[in-house]
PDB file of C-alpha atoms in Angstrom:
ATOM      1  CA  MET Q   1       3.511 -16.809  15.670  1.00  0.00           C
ATOM      2  CA  LYS Q   2       5.799 -14.148  17.131  1.00  0.00           C
ATOM      3  CA  LEU Q   3       5.365 -10.449  16.333  1.00  0.00           C
ATOM      4  CA  ILE Q   4       8.685 -10.396  14.476  1.00  0.00           C
ATOM      5  CA  GLU Q   5       7.542 -13.387  12.388  1.00  0.00           C
ATOM      6  CA  VAL Q   6       4.335 -11.571  11.420  1.00  0.00           C
ATOM      7  CA  TYR Q   7       6.415  -8.559  10.413  1.00  0.00           C
ATOM      8  CA  ARG Q   8       8.987 -10.543   8.417  1.00  0.00           C
ATOM      9  CA  THR Q   9       6.249 -12.491   6.632  1.00  0.00           C
ATOM     10  CA  ILE Q  10       4.664  -9.188   5.597  1.00  0.00           C
ATOM     11  CA  VAL Q  11       7.809  -7.557   4.235  1.00  0.00           C
ATOM     12  CA  ASN Q  12       9.054 -10.715   2.522  1.00  0.00           C
ATOM     13  CA  HIS Q  13       5.717 -11.257   0.789  1.00  0.00           C
ATOM     14  CA  GLY Q  14       5.653  -7.566  -0.096  1.00  0.00           C
ATOM     15  CA  MET Q  15       8.992  -7.956  -1.866  1.00  0.00           C
ATOM     16  CA  LYS Q  16       7.726 -11.059  -3.660  1.00  0.00           C
ATOM     17  CA  MET Q  17       4.690  -9.109  -4.928  1.00  0.00           C
ATOM     18  CA  ASP Q  18       6.621  -5.931  -5.760  1.00  0.00           C
ATOM     19  CA  PRO Q  19       5.688  -4.866  -9.334  1.00  0.00           C
ATOM     20  CA  ARG Q  20       9.289  -3.809  -9.987  1.00  0.00           C
ATOM     21  CA  GLY Q  21      10.472  -7.400  -9.774  1.00  0.00           C
ATOM     22  CA  ARG Q  22      12.748  -9.078  -7.220  1.00  0.00           C
ATOM     23  CA  ASP Q  23      15.999  -8.112  -8.961  1.00  0.00           C
ATOM     24  CA  ARG Q  24      15.187  -4.404  -8.757  1.00  0.00           C
ATOM     25  CA  VAL Q  25      14.302  -4.746  -5.069  1.00  0.00           C
ATOM     26  CA  LYS Q  26      17.641  -6.469  -4.394  1.00  0.00           C
ATOM     27  CA  LYS Q  27      19.478  -3.635  -6.141  1.00  0.00           C
ATOM     28  CA  GLU Q  28      17.700  -1.094  -3.951  1.00  0.00           C
ATOM     29  CA  LEU Q  29      18.723  -2.969  -0.810  1.00  0.00           C
ATOM     30  CA  LEU Q  30      22.310  -3.079  -2.064  1.00  0.00           C
ATOM     31  CA  ARG Q  31      22.196   0.675  -2.665  1.00  0.00           C
ATOM     32  CA  ALA Q  32      20.951   1.209   0.907  1.00  0.00           C
ATOM     33  CA  LYS Q  33      23.805  -0.949   2.246  1.00  0.00           C
ATOM     34  CA  LYS Q  34      26.382   1.128   0.351  1.00  0.00           C
ATOM     35  CA  GLU Q  35      24.748   4.318   1.645  1.00  0.00           C
ATOM     36  CA  TYR Q  36      24.925   2.991   5.213  1.00  0.00           C
ATOM     37  CA  ASP Q  37      28.546   1.856   4.913  1.00  0.00           C
ATOM     38  CA  LYS Q  38      29.630   5.377   3.920  1.00  0.00           C
ATOM     39  CA  LEU Q  39      28.210   6.927   7.106  1.00  0.00           C
ATOM     40  CA  ASP Q  40      30.313   7.792  10.147  1.00  0.00           C
ATOM     41  CA  THR Q  41      29.523   6.378  13.579  1.00  0.00           C
ATOM     42  CA  SER Q  42      27.003   9.082  14.480  1.00  0.00           C
ATOM     43  CA  GLY Q  43      25.280   8.743  11.108  1.00  0.00           C
ATOM     44  CA  LYS Q  44      24.989   4.971  11.488  1.00  0.00           C
ATOM     45  CA  ALA Q  45      23.475   5.395  14.959  1.00  0.00           C
ATOM     46  CA  LEU Q  46      20.594   7.443  13.500  1.00  0.00           C
ATOM     47  CA  TYR Q  47      20.114   5.383  10.334  1.00  0.00           C
ATOM     48  CA  ASP Q  48      16.856   3.419  10.036  1.00  0.00           C
ATOM     49  CA  LYS Q  49      18.442  -0.017   9.790  1.00  0.00           C
ATOM     50  CA  GLU Q  50      15.215  -1.661   8.636  1.00  0.00           C
ATOM     51  CA  ARG Q  51      15.964  -0.044   5.260  1.00  0.00           C
ATOM     52  CA  LEU Q  52      18.768  -2.609   4.930  1.00  0.00           C
ATOM     53  CA  ALA Q  53      16.263  -5.486   5.232  1.00  0.00           C
ATOM     54  CA  HIS Q  54      13.427  -4.228   3.012  1.00  0.00           C
ATOM     55  CA  PRO Q  55      12.511  -1.074   1.052  1.00  0.00           C
ATOM     56  CA  TYR Q  56       9.137  -0.278   2.637  1.00  0.00           C
ATOM     57  CA  SER Q  57       9.625   2.631   5.025  1.00  0.00           C
ATOM     58  CA  ASP Q  58       5.867   2.803   5.683  1.00  0.00           C
ATOM     59  CA  THR Q  59       5.795  -0.679   7.252  1.00  0.00           C
ATOM     60  CA  ARG Q  60       7.213  -1.015  10.761  1.00  0.00           C
ATOM     61  CA  ILE Q  61       6.735  -2.493  14.212  1.00  0.00           C
ATOM     62  CA  LEU Q  62       5.909   0.708  16.085  1.00  0.00           C
ATOM     63  CA  TYR Q  63       5.602  -0.651  19.623  1.00  0.00           C
ATOM     64  CA  GLY Q  64       5.899  -4.018  21.322  1.00  0.00           C
ATOM     65  CA  ASN Q  65       8.295  -6.837  22.122  1.00  0.00           C
ATOM     66  CA  GLU Q  66       9.338  -8.646  18.942  1.00  0.00           C
ATOM     67  CA  ASN Q  67       8.985 -11.989  20.732  1.00  0.00           C
ATOM     68  CA  THR Q  68       5.354 -11.382  21.720  1.00  0.00           C
ATOM     69  CA  GLN Q  69       3.221 -14.381  20.758  1.00  0.00           C
ATOM     70  CA  VAL Q  70       0.478 -13.248  18.390  1.00  0.00           C
ATOM     71  CA  ARG Q  71      -2.744 -15.243  18.194  1.00  0.00           C
ATOM     72  CA  THR Q  72      -5.347 -12.468  17.846  1.00  0.00           C
ATOM     73  CA  ILE Q  73      -4.978  -9.323  15.719  1.00  0.00           C
ATOM     74  CA  LEU Q  74      -7.287  -6.308  15.675  1.00  0.00           C
ATOM     75  CA  THR Q  75      -6.839  -4.737  12.267  1.00  0.00           C
ATOM     76  CA  GLY Q  76      -8.262  -2.017  10.051  1.00  0.00           C
ATOM     77  CA  ILE Q  77      -7.408   0.568   7.425  1.00  0.00           C
ATOM     78  CA  ASP Q  78      -6.768   3.461   9.834  1.00  0.00           C
ATOM     79  CA  MET Q  79      -5.797   2.346  13.337  1.00  0.00           C
ATOM     80  CA  GLU Q  80      -5.199   5.396  15.474  1.00  0.00           C
ATOM     81  CA  THR Q  81      -5.869   6.388  19.092  1.00  0.00           C
ATOM     82  CA  PRO Q  82      -9.655   5.682  18.899  1.00  0.00           C
ATOM     83  CA  GLU Q  83      -9.017   2.165  17.576  1.00  0.00           C
ATOM     84  CA  LEU Q  84      -6.343   1.541  20.206  1.00  0.00           C
ATOM     85  CA  LEU Q  85      -8.877   2.575  22.860  1.00  0.00           C
ATOM     86  CA  LEU Q  86     -11.330   0.158  21.212  1.00  0.00           C
ATOM     87  CA  ALA Q  87      -8.716  -2.589  21.553  1.00  0.00           C
ATOM     88  CA  ASP Q  88      -8.244  -1.712  25.215  1.00  0.00           C
ATOM     89  CA  ARG Q  89     -12.025  -1.715  25.784  1.00  0.00           C
ATOM     90  CA  LEU Q  90     -12.352  -5.132  24.137  1.00  0.00           C
ATOM     91  CA  LYS Q  91      -9.557  -6.430  26.358  1.00  0.00           C
ATOM     92  CA  GLU Q  92     -11.420  -5.091  29.401  1.00  0.00           C
ATOM     93  CA  LYS Q  93     -14.436  -7.109  28.268  1.00  0.00           C
ATOM     94  CA  GLY Q  94     -12.302 -10.250  28.179  1.00  0.00           C
ATOM     95  CA  LYS Q  95     -11.218 -10.396  24.538  1.00  0.00           C
ATOM     96  CA  LYS Q  96      -7.600 -11.399  24.057  1.00  0.00           C
ATOM     97  CA  ILE Q  97      -5.837  -9.015  21.634  1.00  0.00           C
ATOM     98  CA  ASP Q  98      -2.117  -9.447  21.027  1.00  0.00           C
ATOM     99  CA  LEU Q  99      -1.547  -6.938  18.221  1.00  0.00           C
ATOM    100  CA  VAL Q 100      -3.156  -3.923  16.587  1.00  0.00           C
ATOM    101  CA  LEU Q 101      -2.244  -3.747  12.897  1.00  0.00           C
ATOM    102  CA  SER Q 102      -2.939  -0.658  10.788  1.00  0.00           C
ATOM    103  CA  HIS Q 103      -2.834  -0.526   7.012  1.00  0.00           C
ATOM    104  CA  HIS Q 104      -2.129   3.192   6.790  1.00  0.00           C
ATOM    105  CA  PRO Q 105       1.161   4.226   8.391  1.00  0.00           C
ATOM    106  CA  GLU Q 106       1.602   5.818  11.801  1.00  0.00           C
ATOM    107  CA  GLY Q 107       4.636   6.850  13.824  1.00  0.00           C
ATOM    108  CA  THR Q 108       8.031   6.453  12.172  1.00  0.00           C
ATOM    109  CA  ALA Q 109       6.299   4.642   9.310  1.00  0.00           C
ATOM    110  CA  LEU Q 110       4.297   7.797   8.578  1.00  0.00           C
ATOM    111  CA  ALA Q 111       7.264  10.134   9.021  1.00  0.00           C
ATOM    112  CA  GLY Q 112       9.288   8.264   6.404  1.00  0.00           C
ATOM    113  CA  PHE Q 113       6.577   6.909   4.125  1.00  0.00           C
ATOM    114  CA  PHE Q 114       7.483   9.280   1.273  1.00  0.00           C
ATOM    115  CA  ASN Q 115      10.639   7.213   0.713  1.00  0.00           C
ATOM    116  CA  VAL Q 116       8.594   4.371  -0.793  1.00  0.00           C
ATOM    117  CA  MET Q 117       7.526   6.736  -3.577  1.00  0.00           C
ATOM    118  CA  TYR Q 118      10.904   6.240  -5.270  1.00  0.00           C
ATOM    119  CA  MET Q 119       9.632   2.831  -6.405  1.00  0.00           C
ATOM    120  CA  GLN Q 120       7.221   4.638  -8.725  1.00  0.00           C
ATOM    121  CA  ILE Q 121      10.193   5.690 -10.867  1.00  0.00           C
ATOM    122  CA  ASP Q 122      10.953   2.057 -11.738  1.00  0.00           C
ATOM    123  CA  ILE Q 123       7.261   1.189 -12.147  1.00  0.00           C
ATOM    124  CA  LEU Q 124       6.824   4.032 -14.650  1.00  0.00           C
ATOM    125  CA  ASN Q 125       9.964   2.954 -16.471  1.00  0.00           C
ATOM    126  CA  ARG Q 126       8.708  -0.644 -16.731  1.00  0.00           C
ATOM    127  CA  ILE Q 127       5.543   0.550 -18.457  1.00  0.00           C
ATOM    128  CA  GLY Q 128       7.486   2.600 -20.992  1.00  0.00           C
ATOM    129  CA  VAL Q 129       8.284   6.030 -19.536  1.00  0.00           C
ATOM    130  CA  PRO Q 130      11.985   6.910 -20.045  1.00  0.00           C
ATOM    131  CA  ILE Q 131      13.835   6.591 -16.741  1.00  0.00           C
ATOM    132  CA  ASN Q 132      15.234  10.144 -16.837  1.00  0.00           C
ATOM    133  CA  ILE Q 133      11.764  11.634 -17.279  1.00  0.00           C
ATOM    134  CA  ALA Q 134      10.191   9.422 -14.607  1.00  0.00           C
ATOM    135  CA  GLU Q 135      12.968  10.289 -12.174  1.00  0.00           C
ATOM    136  CA  SER Q 136      12.869  14.033 -12.826  1.00  0.00           C
ATOM    137  CA  MET Q 137       9.100  14.278 -12.387  1.00  0.00           C
ATOM    138  CA  MET Q 138       8.838  11.942  -9.411  1.00  0.00           C
ATOM    139  CA  ILE Q 139      11.632  13.498  -7.345  1.00  0.00           C
ATOM    140  CA  GLU Q 140       9.839  16.840  -7.435  1.00  0.00           C
ATOM    141  CA  ARG Q 141       6.610  15.159  -6.278  1.00  0.00           C
ATOM    142  CA  ILE Q 142       8.391  13.166  -3.543  1.00  0.00           C
ATOM    143  CA  LYS Q 143       9.885  16.345  -2.104  1.00  0.00           C
ATOM    144  CA  GLU Q 144       6.418  17.904  -2.094  1.00  0.00           C
ATOM    145  CA  VAL Q 145       4.987  14.963  -0.115  1.00  0.00           C
ATOM    146  CA  GLU Q 146       7.956  15.048   2.282  1.00  0.00           C
ATOM    147  CA  ARG Q 147       7.215  18.705   3.049  1.00  0.00           C
ATOM    148  CA  LYS Q 148       3.545  17.911   3.675  1.00  0.00           C
ATOM    149  CA  VAL Q 149       4.299  14.997   6.012  1.00  0.00           C
ATOM    150  CA  SER Q 150       7.046  16.733   7.993  1.00  0.00           C
ATOM    151  CA  PRO Q 151       4.861  18.814  10.386  1.00  0.00           C
ATOM    152  CA  VAL Q 152       2.416  15.993  11.208  1.00  0.00           C
ATOM    153  CA  ASN Q 153       2.187  14.704  14.800  1.00  0.00           C
ATOM    154  CA  HIS Q 154       3.579  11.303  13.774  1.00  0.00           C
ATOM    155  CA  MET Q 155       3.899   9.668  17.199  1.00  0.00           C
ATOM    156  CA  ARG Q 156       0.410  10.416  18.541  1.00  0.00           C
ATOM    157  CA  ALA Q 157      -1.069   6.938  18.080  1.00  0.00           C
ATOM    158  CA  VAL Q 158       2.196   5.204  19.000  1.00  0.00           C
ATOM    159  CA  ASP Q 159       2.273   7.052  22.327  1.00  0.00           C
ATOM    160  CA  ALA Q 160      -1.259   5.797  23.010  1.00  0.00           C
ATOM    161  CA  ALA Q 161      -0.234   2.214  22.206  1.00  0.00           C
ATOM    162  CA  GLU Q 162       2.703   2.476  24.589  1.00  0.00           C
ATOM    163  CA  LEU Q 163       0.571   3.850  27.439  1.00  0.00           C
ATOM    164  CA  LEU Q 164      -2.011   1.109  26.888  1.00  0.00           C
ATOM    165  CA  GLY Q 165       0.663  -1.580  26.537  1.00  0.00           C
ATOM    166  CA  ILE Q 166      -0.625  -2.781  23.151  1.00  0.00           C
ATOM    167  CA  ALA Q 167       1.693  -4.053  20.400  1.00  0.00           C
ATOM    168  CA  PHE Q 168       1.242  -1.890  17.311  1.00  0.00           C
ATOM    169  CA  MET Q 169       2.477  -2.157  13.720  1.00  0.00           C
ATOM    170  CA  THR Q 170       1.700  -1.014  10.171  1.00  0.00           C
ATOM    171  CA  CYS Q 171       1.500  -2.800   6.822  1.00  0.00           C
ATOM    172  CA  HIS Q 172       1.141  -0.353   3.931  1.00  0.00           C
ATOM    173  CA  THR Q 173       3.151  -0.790   0.712  1.00  0.00           C
ATOM    174  CA  PRO Q 174       3.555  -4.594   1.045  1.00  0.00           C
ATOM    175  CA  ALA Q 175      -0.261  -4.898   1.027  1.00  0.00           C
ATOM    176  CA  ASP Q 176      -0.567  -2.352  -1.795  1.00  0.00           C
ATOM    177  CA  ASN Q 177       1.924  -4.434  -3.788  1.00  0.00           C
ATOM    178  CA  CYS Q 178      -0.424  -7.400  -3.342  1.00  0.00           C
ATOM    179  CA  VAL Q 179      -3.469  -5.635  -4.800  1.00  0.00           C
ATOM    180  CA  ALA Q 180      -1.433  -4.018  -7.590  1.00  0.00           C
ATOM    181  CA  SER Q 181       0.030  -7.350  -8.721  1.00  0.00           C
ATOM    182  CA  PHE Q 182      -3.290  -9.167  -8.265  1.00  0.00           C
ATOM    183  CA  LEU Q 183      -5.225  -6.728 -10.462  1.00  0.00           C
ATOM    184  CA  ASP Q 184      -2.446  -6.396 -13.033  1.00  0.00           C
ATOM    185  CA  ASN Q 185      -2.309 -10.181 -13.457  1.00  0.00           C
ATOM    186  CA  LEU Q 186      -6.108 -10.354 -13.581  1.00  0.00           C
ATOM    187  CA  MET Q 187      -6.354  -7.706 -16.310  1.00  0.00           C
ATOM    188  CA  LYS Q 188      -3.665  -9.457 -18.357  1.00  0.00           C
ATOM    189  CA  LYS Q 189      -5.502 -12.768 -17.980  1.00  0.00           C
ATOM    190  CA  LYS Q 190      -9.015 -11.452 -18.716  1.00  0.00           C
ATOM    191  CA  ARG Q 191      -7.925  -8.934 -21.362  1.00  0.00           C
ATOM    192  CA  PRO Q 192     -11.026  -6.705 -21.122  1.00  0.00           C
ATOM    193  CA  GLU Q 193     -11.830  -4.849 -24.333  1.00  0.00           C
ATOM    194  CA  THR Q 194     -13.928  -2.059 -22.829  1.00  0.00           C
ATOM    195  CA  LEU Q 195     -14.073  -0.045 -19.619  1.00  0.00           C
ATOM    196  CA  GLY Q 196     -17.418  -1.667 -18.859  1.00  0.00           C
ATOM    197  CA  GLU Q 197     -15.751  -5.081 -18.930  1.00  0.00           C
ATOM    198  CA  VAL Q 198     -13.111  -3.819 -16.483  1.00  0.00           C
ATOM    199  CA  ILE Q 199     -15.887  -2.716 -14.123  1.00  0.00           C
ATOM    200  CA  ASP Q 200     -17.589  -6.127 -14.457  1.00  0.00           C
ATOM    201  CA  ILE Q 201     -14.326  -7.869 -13.540  1.00  0.00           C
ATOM    202  CA  LEU Q 202     -13.888  -5.659 -10.478  1.00  0.00           C
ATOM    203  CA  LYS Q 203     -17.463  -6.223  -9.296  1.00  0.00           C
ATOM    204  CA  ASP Q 204     -16.833  -9.984  -9.242  1.00  0.00           C
ATOM    205  CA  ILE Q 205     -14.140  -9.445  -6.588  1.00  0.00           C
ATOM    206  CA  PRO Q 206     -15.638  -9.762  -3.058  1.00  0.00           C
ATOM    207  CA  GLU Q 207     -14.136  -6.557  -1.664  1.00  0.00           C
ATOM    208  CA  TYR Q 208     -15.391  -4.436  -4.567  1.00  0.00           C
ATOM    209  CA  LYS Q 209     -18.754  -6.206  -4.526  1.00  0.00           C
ATOM    210  CA  TYR Q 210     -19.131  -5.374  -0.832  1.00  0.00           C
ATOM    211  CA  SER Q 211     -18.140  -1.761  -1.458  1.00  0.00           C
ATOM    212  CA  ALA Q 212     -20.601  -1.486  -4.357  1.00  0.00           C
ATOM    213  CA  ALA Q 213     -23.390  -2.776  -2.105  1.00  0.00           C
ATOM    214  CA  HIS Q 214     -22.587   0.086   0.280  1.00  0.00           C
ATOM    215  CA  ASN Q 215     -22.874   2.864  -2.331  1.00  0.00           C
ATOM    216  CA  CYS Q 216     -19.182   3.015  -3.235  1.00  0.00           C
ATOM    217  CA  PRO Q 217     -18.807   0.996  -6.471  1.00  0.00           C
ATOM    218  CA  PRO Q 218     -15.865   1.011  -8.884  1.00  0.00           C
ATOM    219  CA  SER Q 219     -16.538   3.840 -11.312  1.00  0.00           C
ATOM    220  CA  ILE Q 220     -15.507   5.227 -14.686  1.00  0.00           C
ATOM    221  CA  ILE Q 221     -14.662   8.904 -14.194  1.00  0.00           C
ATOM    222  CA  ARG Q 222     -13.237   9.509 -17.664  1.00  0.00           C
ATOM    223  CA  GLY Q 223     -14.560   7.585 -20.663  1.00  0.00           C
ATOM    224  CA  ASN Q 224     -17.686   5.422 -20.712  1.00  0.00           C
ATOM    225  CA  ALA Q 225     -18.628   1.759 -20.524  1.00  0.00           C
ATOM    226  CA  SER Q 226     -18.174   1.239 -24.279  1.00  0.00           C
ATOM    227  CA  SER Q 227     -14.775   3.009 -24.434  1.00  0.00           C
ATOM    228  CA  LYS Q 228     -11.901   0.766 -25.545  1.00  0.00           C
ATOM    229  CA  ALA Q 229      -9.679  -0.152 -22.606  1.00  0.00           C
ATOM    230  CA  GLY Q 230      -6.467  -0.598 -24.589  1.00  0.00           C
ATOM    231  CA  LYS Q 231      -3.300  -0.840 -22.489  1.00  0.00           C
ATOM    232  CA  ILE Q 232      -4.239  -0.730 -18.788  1.00  0.00           C
ATOM    233  CA  PHE Q 233      -1.902   0.682 -16.143  1.00  0.00           C
ATOM    234  CA  VAL Q 234      -2.799  -0.553 -12.649  1.00  0.00           C
ATOM    235  CA  ASP Q 235      -1.566   2.313 -10.476  1.00  0.00           C
ATOM    236  CA  MET Q 236      -2.045   1.174  -6.885  1.00  0.00           C
ATOM    237  CA  THR Q 237       1.267   1.138  -5.031  1.00  0.00           C
ATOM    238  CA  GLY Q 238       4.183   3.379  -4.191  1.00  0.00           C
ATOM    239  CA  GLY Q 239       2.963   5.352  -1.178  1.00  0.00           C
ATOM    240  CA  THR Q 240       0.544   7.863  -2.666  1.00  0.00           C
ATOM    241  CA  GLU Q 241      -0.313   9.627  -5.924  1.00  0.00           C
ATOM    242  CA  GLY Q 242       2.655  10.352  -8.158  1.00  0.00           C
ATOM    243  CA  ALA Q 243       3.524  13.361 -10.295  1.00  0.00           C
ATOM    244  CA  LYS Q 244       0.506  15.099 -11.819  1.00  0.00           C
ATOM    245  CA  ASN Q 245       2.414  15.938 -15.008  1.00  0.00           C
ATOM    246  CA  ILE Q 246       3.316  12.319 -15.791  1.00  0.00           C
ATOM    247  CA  PHE Q 247       0.110  11.509 -17.663  1.00  0.00           C
ATOM    248  CA  GLY Q 248       1.328  12.831 -21.005  1.00  0.00           C
ATOM    249  CA  LYS Q 249       4.321  10.513 -20.794  1.00  0.00           C
ATOM    250  CA  LEU Q 250       2.065   7.562 -19.938  1.00  0.00           C
ATOM    251  CA  SER Q 251      -0.053   8.329 -23.000  1.00  0.00           C
ATOM    252  CA  GLN Q 252       3.088   8.455 -25.145  1.00  0.00           C
ATOM    253  CA  ALA Q 253       4.093   5.069 -23.678  1.00  0.00           C
ATOM    254  CA  GLY Q 254       0.868   3.594 -25.059  1.00  0.00           C
ATOM    255  CA  VAL Q 255      -1.254   3.594 -21.910  1.00  0.00           C
ATOM    256  CA  SER Q 256      -4.961   4.047 -22.659  1.00  0.00           C
ATOM    257  CA  THR Q 257      -6.567   3.391 -19.276  1.00  0.00           C
ATOM    258  CA  LEU Q 258      -5.594   4.153 -15.689  1.00  0.00           C
ATOM    259  CA  LEU Q 259      -6.948   1.788 -13.033  1.00  0.00           C
ATOM    260  CA  CYS Q 260      -6.409   3.582  -9.726  1.00  0.00           C
ATOM    261  CA  MET Q 261      -7.416   3.399  -6.085  1.00  0.00           C
ATOM    262  CA  HIS Q 262      -8.140   7.121  -6.056  1.00  0.00           C
ATOM    263  CA  LEU Q 263      -7.173  10.283  -7.933  1.00  0.00           C
ATOM    264  CA  SER Q 264      -7.169  13.894  -6.773  1.00  0.00           C
ATOM    265  CA  GLU Q 265      -9.134  16.440  -8.782  1.00  0.00           C
ATOM    266  CA  GLU Q 266      -5.893  18.084  -9.894  1.00  0.00           C
ATOM    267  CA  HIS Q 267      -4.474  14.771 -11.109  1.00  0.00           C
ATOM    268  CA  PHE Q 268      -7.779  13.914 -12.792  1.00  0.00           C
ATOM    269  CA  LYS Q 269      -7.789  17.149 -14.792  1.00  0.00           C
ATOM    270  CA  LYS Q 270      -4.261  16.436 -16.048  1.00  0.00           C
ATOM    271  CA  ALA Q 271      -5.202  12.867 -17.043  1.00  0.00           C
ATOM    272  CA  LYS Q 272      -8.284  14.170 -18.838  1.00  0.00           C
ATOM    273  CA  GLU Q 273      -6.151  16.628 -20.825  1.00  0.00           C
ATOM    274  CA  GLU Q 274      -4.167  13.647 -22.135  1.00  0.00           C
ATOM    275  CA  HIS Q 275      -7.376  11.793 -23.169  1.00  0.00           C
ATOM    276  CA  LEU Q 276      -6.660   8.910 -20.784  1.00  0.00           C
ATOM    277  CA  ASN Q 277      -9.528   6.727 -19.626  1.00  0.00           C
ATOM    278  CA  VAL Q 278      -9.733   6.628 -15.826  1.00  0.00           C
ATOM    279  CA  ILE Q 279     -11.341   3.967 -13.629  1.00  0.00           C
ATOM    280  CA  ILE Q 280     -11.440   4.434  -9.857  1.00  0.00           C
ATOM    281  CA  ALA Q 281     -11.604   1.002  -8.249  1.00  0.00           C
ATOM    282  CA  GLY Q 282     -12.044   2.536  -4.801  1.00  0.00           C
ATOM    283  CA  HIS Q 283      -9.500   3.439  -2.149  1.00  0.00           C
ATOM    284  CA  ILE Q 284     -10.737   1.512   0.871  1.00  0.00           C
ATOM    285  CA  ALA Q 285     -11.980  -1.432  -1.211  1.00  0.00           C
ATOM    286  CA  SER Q 286      -8.561  -1.738  -2.875  1.00  0.00           C
ATOM    287  CA  ASP Q 287      -6.836  -1.490   0.501  1.00  0.00           C
ATOM    288  CA  ASN Q 288      -9.113  -4.336   1.618  1.00  0.00           C
ATOM    289  CA  VAL Q 289      -8.017  -6.522  -1.311  1.00  0.00           C
ATOM    290  CA  GLY Q 290      -4.340  -5.965  -0.576  1.00  0.00           C
ATOM    291  CA  LEU Q 291      -4.666  -6.535   3.153  1.00  0.00           C
ATOM    292  CA  ASN Q 292      -6.778  -9.666   2.647  1.00  0.00           C
ATOM    293  CA  LEU Q 293      -4.192 -11.128   0.279  1.00  0.00           C
ATOM    294  CA  MET Q 294      -1.514 -10.379   2.875  1.00  0.00           C
ATOM    295  CA  PHE Q 295      -3.509 -12.033   5.664  1.00  0.00           C
ATOM    296  CA  ASP Q 296      -3.968 -15.080   3.432  1.00  0.00           C
ATOM    297  CA  GLU Q 297      -0.174 -15.337   3.326  1.00  0.00           C
ATOM    298  CA  ILE Q 298       0.234 -14.803   7.081  1.00  0.00           C
ATOM    299  CA  GLU Q 299      -2.465 -17.343   7.939  1.00  0.00           C
ATOM    300  CA  SER Q 300      -0.892 -19.921   5.637  1.00  0.00           C
ATOM    301  CA  LYS Q 301       1.924 -20.015   8.215  1.00  0.00           C
ATOM    302  CA  SER Q 302      -0.052 -19.815  11.465  1.00  0.00           C
ATOM    303  CA  LYS Q 303      -3.694 -19.981  12.529  1.00  0.00           C
ATOM    304  CA  LEU Q 304      -4.782 -16.565  13.798  1.00  0.00           C
ATOM    305  CA  GLU Q 305      -7.973 -14.844  14.892  1.00  0.00           C
ATOM    306  CA  ILE Q 306      -8.458 -11.654  12.869  1.00  0.00           C
ATOM    307  CA  LEU Q 307     -10.788  -9.043  14.365  1.00  0.00           C
ATOM    308  CA  THR Q 308     -11.772  -6.350  11.879  1.00  0.00           C
ATOM    309  CA  CYS Q 309     -12.754  -2.698  12.215  1.00  0.00           C
ATOM    310  CA  SER Q 310     -12.048   0.715  10.673  1.00  0.00           C
ATOM    311  CA  GLY Q 311     -13.280  -0.107   7.183  1.00  0.00           C
ATOM    312  CA  PHE Q 312     -11.732  -3.576   6.837  1.00  0.00           C
ATOM    313  CA  ARG Q 313     -13.628  -6.797   6.056  1.00  0.00           C
ATOM    314  CA  ARG Q 314     -11.921 -10.180   5.964  1.00  0.00           C
ATOM    315  CA  PHE Q 315     -12.409 -12.181   2.764  1.00  0.00           C
ATOM    316  CA  LYS Q 316     -10.312 -15.350   2.522  1.00  0.00           C
ATOM    317  CA  ARG Q 317      -8.990 -16.788  -0.735  1.00  0.00           C
ATOM    318  CA  LYS Q 318      -6.774 -19.557   0.648  1.00  0.00           C
ATOM    319  CA  LYS Q 319      -8.450 -22.365   2.577  1.00  0.00           C
TER     320      LYS Q 319
END
């Protein structure tokens, strides 16, 4: 499997699993094409043309020849300079490694990752928040994240990959789409009545079971095991946490329980004020679910050796 084929499989499956639905994704790509067509020559030269192919700015090939044959991937949640040095050390010891794949974005994928947050507007609207309110609140939050990301040394790990001659890419929102859709479908199928039943469902999933065995179980941080779950909003994709003032609108839309990867203390306090139940499934465990589902898709097309590190454990669902 070539590097470009790995990449295209990831973004195509990410679009298939996008909680907004395929039609909404197509409309976003059409909007990007119209935006590009309006640019002058200099503007087109600087435009990130991958935005015309898929809407996930946090997922990119960061270094390497697209035609590189990939048979062995070293992958983990955070793959930075230390992990690239690990890859180089393993290669010195005779291990063949064709690609380092990081879940969390680096390089240009980190610099532009805030752009994926716009998808949260449509996700909020689908669950019942009026589009004008979702848009107004989210744009303010997106600008905040953009300001925070701007001064970061984005290219640090990419420079290391280039010096070491190691192909390097990221897979963020497409994998997050996988876990979001997986858990949303599971909750709709199981229809848990209480928060305790939600926790029981999560603990039957290998990644959460493994995390629980290592002192990081899914947890109820607002409500208790006997609290009624009601309408569950699985909030696990779209870059990072959304607007902290959106919780009142979610409550008005009928949401009773938030099922999240993680939640900042500031966001938690706002959710608590709106009497929302909150379950934290676990950040790294949820990232594991999404990445495992993505690797199931990739390996359905080509047999690969997956080496794991940096908080990732491979659990296969497809044989």
